[in-house]
Amino acid sequence: MPEHATTRTRTETDSLGSLEIPADAYWGIHTARALENFDISKRPISVYPDLVVALAMVKQASARANREIGVLDAERALLIDRAAQEVISGRHHDQFVVGVIQGGAGTSTNMNANEVITNVALGLAGREKGDYAFLSPIDHTNRSQSTNDVYPTAIKVGLSLTLQSLLVELDLLRQAFLDKAREFHDVLKVGRTQLQDAVPMTLGQEFHGFATTLGEDLHRLRENAWLLHEVNMGATAIGTGITTHPDYAPAVLRHLREVTGLDLATADDLVESTSDTGSFMSFSSSLKRNAIKLSKICNDLRLLSSGPQAGLGEINLPARQAGSSIMPGKVNPVIPEVVNQVAFAVVGADMTVTMAVEGGQLQLNAFEPVIAHSIFQSITWMRQAMWTLRVNCVEGITANHDRLGAMVGSSVGAITALTPFIGYAAAAALAKTALLTGRNVADLVVEAGLMPRDEVVKQLSPARLSGLEAITAAIPIIDTSLTPTQD
């Protein structure tokens, strides 16, 4: 149980008996039992502030709906509304203390929210914490609700809020790669397939590709946000709506849409919606896709910057810290490395979500706490990983122009651009000669009489080599008598 500055306590009672609760705690006996039972993750739900805000939004919308349909008096409804608003505004988050991993399908989280909001409301009414005869966490703050509709709804609202910050960082990272693409638009380099030299391209094209693939994920995540917008408020225990007024479900949806600003909808089949967690699995999968593509980009950055003397050494990543306790001067690509590790964690979290979704039985999935923790952690880590990749790496990348120029100048891959004019067989023979002798490809082509030098220079220009300028000339008939032979 968390330490408190005071030893004063208050006594609270539930169906299992009584416990002493720290007098200054806004949480109560149900939260206290969860602290004893689930001392596992060492991470309270408050590590995900958007989840806490979402819980308060659900409670606020419910209080307004209950008042509107006449099942909660105006005084109590307003107190709950005001207390929930304080939490939405960022206050009392330190009182949301139950662990992110818990048994009970989220009941401990729901009760933690009920108790905190109730005791905040009691304070607003000038009453003592724990005066549940006046305002009850269950009879009033949880009126018309069950953990089984509050908790999944709060998860979806919280994830929707958190997703927005992820999308902002993803777009900023995409823009950072676009800026580098413009900076490197005319820097020639050797392209590679299967880690072997291929044909020339520009460094700008390579970075533009990074930006494009991140842009695709930006659109995909925005499209998949709708997976989080179907909620089951009004379902209560198993989807039948037991204990609720017939007008509650549409009323709470209307108020929740207003409070959250999200385009939420009530599920058509509340029984199915209460037991099915497939939307979380689909959304988690889209996060995994983004993480894997981001990791691939980081792999490329590490390869392109490898060396600096004995590797590719085409680009320079910003030096962020000393790379070795034994090798002086060594600097490692620590930023791409940490992003790689975040991606690995996201993949593992996605597998956890998949297994938790599969593990649900009958009318409820008891494993939503680990689903929520896994997805919230993935979004949080990815958002921070994107930030550090952009600020501490991408924005400071420079091109190693001399190295790139030397590699393009000696690359036999450039001869591919001449195959429409001299034919594949001649080009292959000249490439072999160039590799064996180290001679310049252009010189060999001219010496063989296959093309005049001015035409070779034209076809091997940066614009032609990188495909920025199309080659439209017809392929001439090749005089095979001019094809060089090898001894």
PDB file of N, CA, C and O in Angstrom, residues 354-412:
ATOM      1  N   THR A 354      -3.094 -10.381 -28.634  1.00  0.00           N
ATOM      2  CA  THR A 354      -3.704 -11.476 -29.391  1.00  0.00           C
ATOM      3  C   THR A 354      -4.101 -12.632 -28.474  1.00  0.00           C
ATOM      4  O   THR A 354      -5.221 -13.150 -28.565  1.00  0.00           O
ATOM      5  N   MET A 355      -3.206 -13.027 -27.588  1.00  0.00           N
ATOM      6  CA  MET A 355      -3.501 -14.140 -26.691  1.00  0.00           C
ATOM      7  C   MET A 355      -4.581 -13.767 -25.683  1.00  0.00           C
ATOM      8  O   MET A 355      -5.417 -14.596 -25.318  1.00  0.00           O
ATOM      9  N   ALA A 356      -4.583 -12.515 -25.226  1.00  0.00           N
ATOM     10  CA  ALA A 356      -5.602 -12.080 -24.275  1.00  0.00           C
ATOM     11  C   ALA A 356      -6.979 -12.047 -24.927  1.00  0.00           C
ATOM     12  O   ALA A 356      -7.993 -12.397 -24.292  1.00  0.00           O
ATOM     13  N   VAL A 357      -7.040 -11.625 -26.182  1.00  0.00           N
ATOM     14  CA  VAL A 357      -8.313 -11.630 -26.909  1.00  0.00           C
ATOM     15  C   VAL A 357      -8.817 -13.056 -27.069  1.00  0.00           C
ATOM     16  O   VAL A 357      -9.996 -13.353 -26.867  1.00  0.00           O
ATOM     17  N   GLU A 358      -7.908 -13.956 -27.416  1.00  0.00           N
ATOM     18  CA  GLU A 358      -8.297 -15.368 -27.580  1.00  0.00           C
ATOM     19  C   GLU A 358      -8.746 -15.979 -26.266  1.00  0.00           C
ATOM     20  O   GLU A 358      -9.611 -16.860 -26.243  1.00  0.00           O
ATOM     21  N   GLY A 359      -8.189 -15.500 -25.142  1.00  0.00           N
ATOM     22  CA  GLY A 359      -8.453 -16.123 -23.847  1.00  0.00           C
ATOM     23  C   GLY A 359      -9.785 -15.786 -23.219  1.00  0.00           C
ATOM     24  O   GLY A 359     -10.141 -16.340 -22.177  1.00  0.00           O
ATOM     25  N   GLY A 360     -10.550 -14.872 -23.814  1.00  0.00           N
ATOM     26  CA  GLY A 360     -11.849 -14.530 -23.230  1.00  0.00           C
ATOM     27  C   GLY A 360     -12.818 -15.705 -23.288  1.00  0.00           C
ATOM     28  O   GLY A 360     -12.792 -16.503 -24.224  1.00  0.00           O
ATOM     29  N   GLN A 361     -13.665 -15.786 -22.276  1.00  0.00           N
ATOM     30  CA  GLN A 361     -14.661 -16.859 -22.249  1.00  0.00           C
ATOM     31  C   GLN A 361     -16.070 -16.315 -22.067  1.00  0.00           C
ATOM     32  O   GLN A 361     -16.294 -15.375 -21.291  1.00  0.00           O
ATOM     33  N   LEU A 362     -16.994 -16.900 -22.796  1.00  0.00           N
ATOM     34  CA  LEU A 362     -18.419 -16.638 -22.654  1.00  0.00           C
ATOM     35  C   LEU A 362     -18.741 -15.152 -22.770  1.00  0.00           C
ATOM     36  O   LEU A 362     -18.361 -14.519 -23.736  1.00  0.00           O
ATOM     37  N   GLN A 363     -19.397 -14.549 -21.767  1.00  0.00           N
ATOM     38  CA  GLN A 363     -19.928 -13.195 -21.936  1.00  0.00           C
ATOM     39  C   GLN A 363     -18.968 -12.062 -21.565  1.00  0.00           C
ATOM     40  O   GLN A 363     -19.346 -10.893 -21.593  1.00  0.00           O
ATOM     41  N   LEU A 364     -17.723 -12.388 -21.216  1.00  0.00           N
ATOM     42  CA  LEU A 364     -16.793 -11.326 -20.826  1.00  0.00           C
ATOM     43  C   LEU A 364     -15.356 -11.780 -21.035  1.00  0.00           C
ATOM     44  O   LEU A 364     -15.037 -12.951 -20.839  1.00  0.00           O
ATOM     45  N   ASN A 365     -14.517 -10.847 -21.416  1.00  0.00           N
ATOM     46  CA  ASN A 365     -13.091 -11.120 -21.474  1.00  0.00           C
ATOM     47  C   ASN A 365     -12.446 -10.550 -20.213  1.00  0.00           C
ATOM     48  O   ASN A 365     -12.449  -9.338 -19.999  1.00  0.00           O
ATOM     49  N   ALA A 366     -11.922 -11.435 -19.386  1.00  0.00           N
ATOM     50  CA  ALA A 366     -11.352 -11.023 -18.102  1.00  0.00           C
ATOM     51  C   ALA A 366      -9.969 -10.416 -18.235  1.00  0.00           C
ATOM     52  O   ALA A 366      -9.411  -9.926 -17.247  1.00  0.00           O
ATOM     53  N   PHE A 367      -9.414 -10.418 -19.442  1.00  0.00           N
ATOM     54  CA  PHE A 367      -8.017 -10.036 -19.610  1.00  0.00           C
ATOM     55  C   PHE A 367      -7.843  -8.656 -20.237  1.00  0.00           C
ATOM     56  O   PHE A 367      -6.770  -8.330 -20.754  1.00  0.00           O
ATOM     57  N   GLU A 368      -8.879  -7.830 -20.171  1.00  0.00           N
ATOM     58  CA  GLU A 368      -8.771  -6.488 -20.717  1.00  0.00           C
ATOM     59  C   GLU A 368      -7.699  -5.637 -20.038  1.00  0.00           C
ATOM     60  O   GLU A 368      -7.113  -4.761 -20.694  1.00  0.00           O
ATOM     61  N   PRO A 369      -7.391  -5.843 -18.742  1.00  0.00           N
ATOM     62  CA  PRO A 369      -6.308  -5.043 -18.152  1.00  0.00           C
ATOM     63  C   PRO A 369      -4.975  -5.194 -18.881  1.00  0.00           C
ATOM     64  O   PRO A 369      -4.284  -4.198 -19.140  1.00  0.00           O
ATOM     65  N   VAL A 370      -4.601  -6.414 -19.226  1.00  0.00           N
ATOM     66  CA  VAL A 370      -3.319  -6.583 -19.917  1.00  0.00           C
ATOM     67  C   VAL A 370      -3.416  -6.111 -21.367  1.00  0.00           C
ATOM     68  O   VAL A 370      -2.428  -5.662 -21.954  1.00  0.00           O
ATOM     69  N   ILE A 371      -4.614  -6.192 -21.944  1.00  0.00           N
ATOM     70  CA  ILE A 371      -4.818  -5.630 -23.288  1.00  0.00           C
ATOM     71  C   ILE A 371      -4.588  -4.122 -23.244  1.00  0.00           C
ATOM     72  O   ILE A 371      -3.857  -3.556 -24.064  1.00  0.00           O
ATOM     73  N   ALA A 372      -5.237  -3.477 -22.270  1.00  0.00           N
ATOM     74  CA  ALA A 372      -5.109  -2.023 -22.155  1.00  0.00           C
ATOM     75  C   ALA A 372      -3.660  -1.618 -21.904  1.00  0.00           C
ATOM     76  O   ALA A 372      -3.130  -0.719 -22.573  1.00  0.00           O
ATOM     77  N   HIS A 373      -3.018  -2.275 -20.942  1.00  0.00           N
ATOM     78  CA  HIS A 373      -1.622  -1.947 -20.628  1.00  0.00           C
ATOM     79  C   HIS A 373      -0.735  -2.121 -21.851  1.00  0.00           C
ATOM     80  O   HIS A 373       0.109  -1.264 -22.154  1.00  0.00           O
ATOM     81  N   SER A 374      -0.914  -3.204 -22.585  1.00  0.00           N
ATOM     82  CA  SER A 374      -0.053  -3.494 -23.737  1.00  0.00           C
ATOM     83  C   SER A 374      -0.184  -2.424 -24.810  1.00  0.00           C
ATOM     84  O   SER A 374       0.819  -1.956 -25.369  1.00  0.00           O
ATOM     85  N   ILE A 375      -1.420  -2.021 -25.122  1.00  0.00           N
ATOM     86  CA  ILE A 375      -1.613  -1.044 -26.198  1.00  0.00           C
ATOM     87  C   ILE A 375      -1.207   0.357 -25.747  1.00  0.00           C
ATOM     88  O   ILE A 375      -0.567   1.103 -26.497  1.00  0.00           O
ATOM     89  N   PHE A 376      -1.580   0.725 -24.511  1.00  0.00           N
ATOM     90  CA  PHE A 376      -1.156   2.038 -24.016  1.00  0.00           C
ATOM     91  C   PHE A 376       0.364   2.137 -23.979  1.00  0.00           C
ATOM     92  O   PHE A 376       0.948   3.163 -24.347  1.00  0.00           O
ATOM     93  N   GLN A 377       1.030   1.072 -23.542  1.00  0.00           N
ATOM     94  CA  GLN A 377       2.489   1.093 -23.505  1.00  0.00           C
ATOM     95  C   GLN A 377       3.056   1.220 -24.909  1.00  0.00           C
ATOM     96  O   GLN A 377       4.004   1.998 -25.139  1.00  0.00           O
ATOM     97  N   SER A 378       2.493   0.501 -25.864  1.00  0.00           N
ATOM     98  CA  SER A 378       2.994   0.571 -27.232  1.00  0.00           C
ATOM     99  C   SER A 378       2.886   1.986 -27.785  1.00  0.00           C
ATOM    100  O   SER A 378       3.844   2.514 -28.376  1.00  0.00           O
ATOM    101  N   ILE A 379       1.726   2.613 -27.608  1.00  0.00           N
ATOM    102  CA  ILE A 379       1.548   3.970 -28.125  1.00  0.00           C
ATOM    103  C   ILE A 379       2.499   4.940 -27.432  1.00  0.00           C
ATOM    104  O   ILE A 379       3.149   5.772 -28.073  1.00  0.00           O
ATOM    105  N   THR A 380       2.592   4.818 -26.103  1.00  0.00           N
ATOM    106  CA  THR A 380       3.435   5.730 -25.335  1.00  0.00           C
ATOM    107  C   THR A 380       4.895   5.596 -25.742  1.00  0.00           C
ATOM    108  O   THR A 380       5.587   6.593 -25.989  1.00  0.00           O
ATOM    109  N   TRP A 381       5.394   4.370 -25.818  1.00  0.00           N
ATOM    110  CA  TRP A 381       6.795   4.152 -26.175  1.00  0.00           C
ATOM    111  C   TRP A 381       7.079   4.581 -27.613  1.00  0.00           C
ATOM    112  O   TRP A 381       8.115   5.174 -27.901  1.00  0.00           O
ATOM    113  N   MET A 382       6.146   4.263 -28.519  1.00  0.00           N
ATOM    114  CA  MET A 382       6.363   4.637 -29.921  1.00  0.00           C
ATOM    115  C   MET A 382       6.379   6.154 -30.089  1.00  0.00           C
ATOM    116  O   MET A 382       7.187   6.696 -30.843  1.00  0.00           O
ATOM    117  N   ARG A 383       5.486   6.828 -29.389  1.00  0.00           N
ATOM    118  CA  ARG A 383       5.459   8.294 -29.475  1.00  0.00           C
ATOM    119  C   ARG A 383       6.796   8.881 -29.029  1.00  0.00           C
ATOM    120  O   ARG A 383       7.360   9.748 -29.702  1.00  0.00           O
ATOM    121  N   GLN A 384       7.303   8.397 -27.912  1.00  0.00           N
ATOM    122  CA  GLN A 384       8.577   8.915 -27.411  1.00  0.00           C
ATOM    123  C   GLN A 384       9.747   8.488 -28.303  1.00  0.00           C
ATOM    124  O   GLN A 384      10.706   9.245 -28.478  1.00  0.00           O
ATOM    125  N   ALA A 385       9.662   7.284 -28.858  1.00  0.00           N
ATOM    126  CA  ALA A 385      10.718   6.812 -29.762  1.00  0.00           C
ATOM    127  C   ALA A 385      10.769   7.668 -31.024  1.00  0.00           C
ATOM    128  O   ALA A 385      11.849   8.012 -31.519  1.00  0.00           O
ATOM    129  N   MET A 386       9.595   8.011 -31.553  1.00  0.00           N
ATOM    130  CA  MET A 386       9.555   8.867 -32.743  1.00  0.00           C
ATOM    131  C   MET A 386      10.134  10.245 -32.437  1.00  0.00           C
ATOM    132  O   MET A 386      10.844  10.828 -33.268  1.00  0.00           O
ATOM    133  N   TRP A 387       9.834  10.744 -31.254  1.00  0.00           N
ATOM    134  CA  TRP A 387      10.359  12.058 -30.885  1.00  0.00           C
ATOM    135  C   TRP A 387      11.886  12.037 -30.839  1.00  0.00           C
ATOM    136  O   TRP A 387      12.542  12.910 -31.414  1.00  0.00           O
ATOM    137  N   THR A 388      12.462  11.058 -30.153  1.00  0.00           N
ATOM    138  CA  THR A 388      13.922  11.030 -30.029  1.00  0.00           C
ATOM    139  C   THR A 388      14.586  10.729 -31.365  1.00  0.00           C
ATOM    140  O   THR A 388      15.667  11.239 -31.651  1.00  0.00           O
ATOM    141  N   LEU A 389      13.943   9.919 -32.216  1.00  0.00           N
ATOM    142  CA  LEU A 389      14.509   9.649 -33.536  1.00  0.00           C
ATOM    143  C   LEU A 389      14.549  10.927 -34.368  1.00  0.00           C
ATOM    144  O   LEU A 389      15.551  11.211 -35.045  1.00  0.00           O
ATOM    145  N   ARG A 390      13.500  11.703 -34.297  1.00  0.00           N
ATOM    146  CA  ARG A 390      13.447  12.954 -35.067  1.00  0.00           C
ATOM    147  C   ARG A 390      14.430  13.986 -34.524  1.00  0.00           C
ATOM    148  O   ARG A 390      15.259  14.514 -35.274  1.00  0.00           O
ATOM    149  N   VAL A 391      14.323  14.278 -33.229  1.00  0.00           N
ATOM    150  CA  VAL A 391      15.081  15.382 -32.643  1.00  0.00           C
ATOM    151  C   VAL A 391      16.551  15.037 -32.477  1.00  0.00           C
ATOM    152  O   VAL A 391      17.430  15.859 -32.747  1.00  0.00           O
ATOM    153  N   ASN A 392      16.847  13.823 -32.047  1.00  0.00           N
ATOM    154  CA  ASN A 392      18.221  13.454 -31.712  1.00  0.00           C
ATOM    155  C   ASN A 392      18.956  12.708 -32.825  1.00  0.00           C
ATOM    156  O   ASN A 392      20.114  12.335 -32.645  1.00  0.00           O
ATOM    157  N   CYS A 393      18.266  12.489 -33.949  1.00  0.00           N
ATOM    158  CA  CYS A 393      18.934  11.757 -35.028  1.00  0.00           C
ATOM    159  C   CYS A 393      18.648  12.363 -36.400  1.00  0.00           C
ATOM    160  O   CYS A 393      19.518  12.980 -36.999  1.00  0.00           O
ATOM    161  N   VAL A 394      17.421  12.206 -36.891  1.00  0.00           N
ATOM    162  CA  VAL A 394      17.135  12.523 -38.287  1.00  0.00           C
ATOM    163  C   VAL A 394      17.460  13.975 -38.627  1.00  0.00           C
ATOM    164  O   VAL A 394      18.072  14.263 -39.667  1.00  0.00           O
ATOM    165  N   GLU A 395      17.048  14.893 -37.757  1.00  0.00           N
ATOM    166  CA  GLU A 395      17.259  16.311 -38.071  1.00  0.00           C
ATOM    167  C   GLU A 395      18.734  16.686 -38.186  1.00  0.00           C
ATOM    168  O   GLU A 395      19.073  17.689 -38.822  1.00  0.00           O
ATOM    169  N   GLY A 396      19.629  15.876 -37.608  1.00  0.00           N
ATOM    170  CA  GLY A 396      21.050  16.179 -37.651  1.00  0.00           C
ATOM    171  C   GLY A 396      21.860  15.321 -38.600  1.00  0.00           C
ATOM    172  O   GLY A 396      23.099  15.392 -38.619  1.00  0.00           O
ATOM    173  N   ILE A 397      21.209  14.496 -39.414  1.00  0.00           N
ATOM    174  CA  ILE A 397      21.934  13.628 -40.352  1.00  0.00           C
ATOM    175  C   ILE A 397      22.598  14.458 -41.448  1.00  0.00           C
ATOM    176  O   ILE A 397      21.998  15.377 -42.003  1.00  0.00           O
ATOM    177  N   THR A 398      23.831  14.118 -41.750  1.00  0.00           N
ATOM    178  CA  THR A 398      24.541  14.758 -42.857  1.00  0.00           C
ATOM    179  C   THR A 398      25.019  13.694 -43.832  1.00  0.00           C
ATOM    180  O   THR A 398      25.157  12.518 -43.479  1.00  0.00           O
ATOM    181  N   ALA A 399      25.252  14.112 -45.055  1.00  0.00           N
ATOM    182  CA  ALA A 399      25.727  13.192 -46.096  1.00  0.00           C
ATOM    183  C   ALA A 399      27.244  13.240 -46.172  1.00  0.00           C
ATOM    184  O   ALA A 399      27.851  14.315 -46.080  1.00  0.00           O
ATOM    185  N   ASN A 400      27.857  12.084 -46.354  1.00  0.00           N
ATOM    186  CA  ASN A 400      29.302  12.003 -46.552  1.00  0.00           C
ATOM    187  C   ASN A 400      29.565  12.088 -48.057  1.00  0.00           C
ATOM    188  O   ASN A 400      29.700  11.077 -48.750  1.00  0.00           O
ATOM    189  N   HIS A 401      29.596  13.304 -48.574  1.00  0.00           N
ATOM    190  CA  HIS A 401      29.619  13.536 -50.024  1.00  0.00           C
ATOM    191  C   HIS A 401      30.816  12.888 -50.704  1.00  0.00           C
ATOM    192  O   HIS A 401      30.673  12.293 -51.788  1.00  0.00           O
ATOM    193  N   ASP A 402      32.008  13.003 -50.132  1.00  0.00           N
ATOM    194  CA  ASP A 402      33.190  12.432 -50.766  1.00  0.00           C
ATOM    195  C   ASP A 402      33.074  10.927 -50.882  1.00  0.00           C
ATOM    196  O   ASP A 402      33.399  10.340 -51.926  1.00  0.00           O
ATOM    197  N   ARG A 403      32.628  10.304 -49.820  1.00  0.00           N
ATOM    198  CA  ARG A 403      32.475   8.849 -49.815  1.00  0.00           C
ATOM    199  C   ARG A 403      31.437   8.409 -50.853  1.00  0.00           C
ATOM    200  O   ARG A 403      31.670   7.462 -51.617  1.00  0.00           O
ATOM    201  N   LEU A 404      30.316   9.090 -50.886  1.00  0.00           N
ATOM    202  CA  LEU A 404      29.261   8.743 -51.843  1.00  0.00           C
ATOM    203  C   LEU A 404      29.744   8.926 -53.272  1.00  0.00           C
ATOM    204  O   LEU A 404      29.511   8.070 -54.132  1.00  0.00           O
ATOM    205  N   GLY A 405      30.434  10.039 -53.531  1.00  0.00           N
ATOM    206  CA  GLY A 405      30.914  10.300 -54.884  1.00  0.00           C
ATOM    207  C   GLY A 405      31.914   9.257 -55.352  1.00  0.00           C
ATOM    208  O   GLY A 405      31.879   8.810 -56.502  1.00  0.00           O
ATOM    209  N   ALA A 406      32.804   8.846 -54.434  1.00  0.00           N
ATOM    210  CA  ALA A 406      33.815   7.849 -54.794  1.00  0.00           C
ATOM    211  C   ALA A 406      33.172   6.506 -55.131  1.00  0.00           C
ATOM    212  O   ALA A 406      33.583   5.826 -56.074  1.00  0.00           O
ATOM    213  N   MET A 407      32.159   6.140 -54.361  1.00  0.00           N
ATOM    214  CA  MET A 407      31.520   4.845 -54.597  1.00  0.00           C
ATOM    215  C   MET A 407      30.725   4.851 -55.899  1.00  0.00           C
ATOM    216  O   MET A 407      30.726   3.856 -56.645  1.00  0.00           O
ATOM    217  N   VAL A 408      30.047   5.947 -56.202  1.00  0.00           N
ATOM    218  CA  VAL A 408      29.308   6.013 -57.461  1.00  0.00           C
ATOM    219  C   VAL A 408      30.273   6.004 -58.642  1.00  0.00           C
ATOM    220  O   VAL A 408      30.054   5.332 -59.653  1.00  0.00           O
ATOM    221  N   GLY A 409      31.386   6.735 -58.500  1.00  0.00           N
ATOM    222  CA  GLY A 409      32.350   6.823 -59.584  1.00  0.00           C
ATOM    223  C   GLY A 409      32.986   5.493 -59.941  1.00  0.00           C
ATOM    224  O   GLY A 409      33.340   5.252 -61.096  1.00  0.00           O
ATOM    225  N   SER A 410      33.141   4.626 -58.968  1.00  0.00           N
ATOM    226  CA  SER A 410      33.774   3.333 -59.227  1.00  0.00           C
ATOM    227  C   SER A 410      32.763   2.201 -59.346  1.00  0.00           C
ATOM    228  O   SER A 410      33.148   1.035 -59.482  1.00  0.00           O
ATOM    229  N   SER A 411      31.482   2.512 -59.315  1.00  0.00           N
ATOM    230  CA  SER A 411      30.464   1.465 -59.332  1.00  0.00           C
ATOM    231  C   SER A 411      30.179   0.977 -60.742  1.00  0.00           C
ATOM    232  O   SER A 411      29.878   1.780 -61.639  1.00  0.00           O
ATOM    233  N   VAL A 412      30.258  -0.322 -60.930  1.00  0.00           N
ATOM    234  CA  VAL A 412      29.910  -0.886 -62.239  1.00  0.00           C
ATOM    235  C   VAL A 412      28.402  -0.929 -62.422  1.00  0.00           C
ATOM    236  O   VAL A 412      27.909  -1.189 -63.524  1.00  0.00           O
TER     237      VAL A 412
END
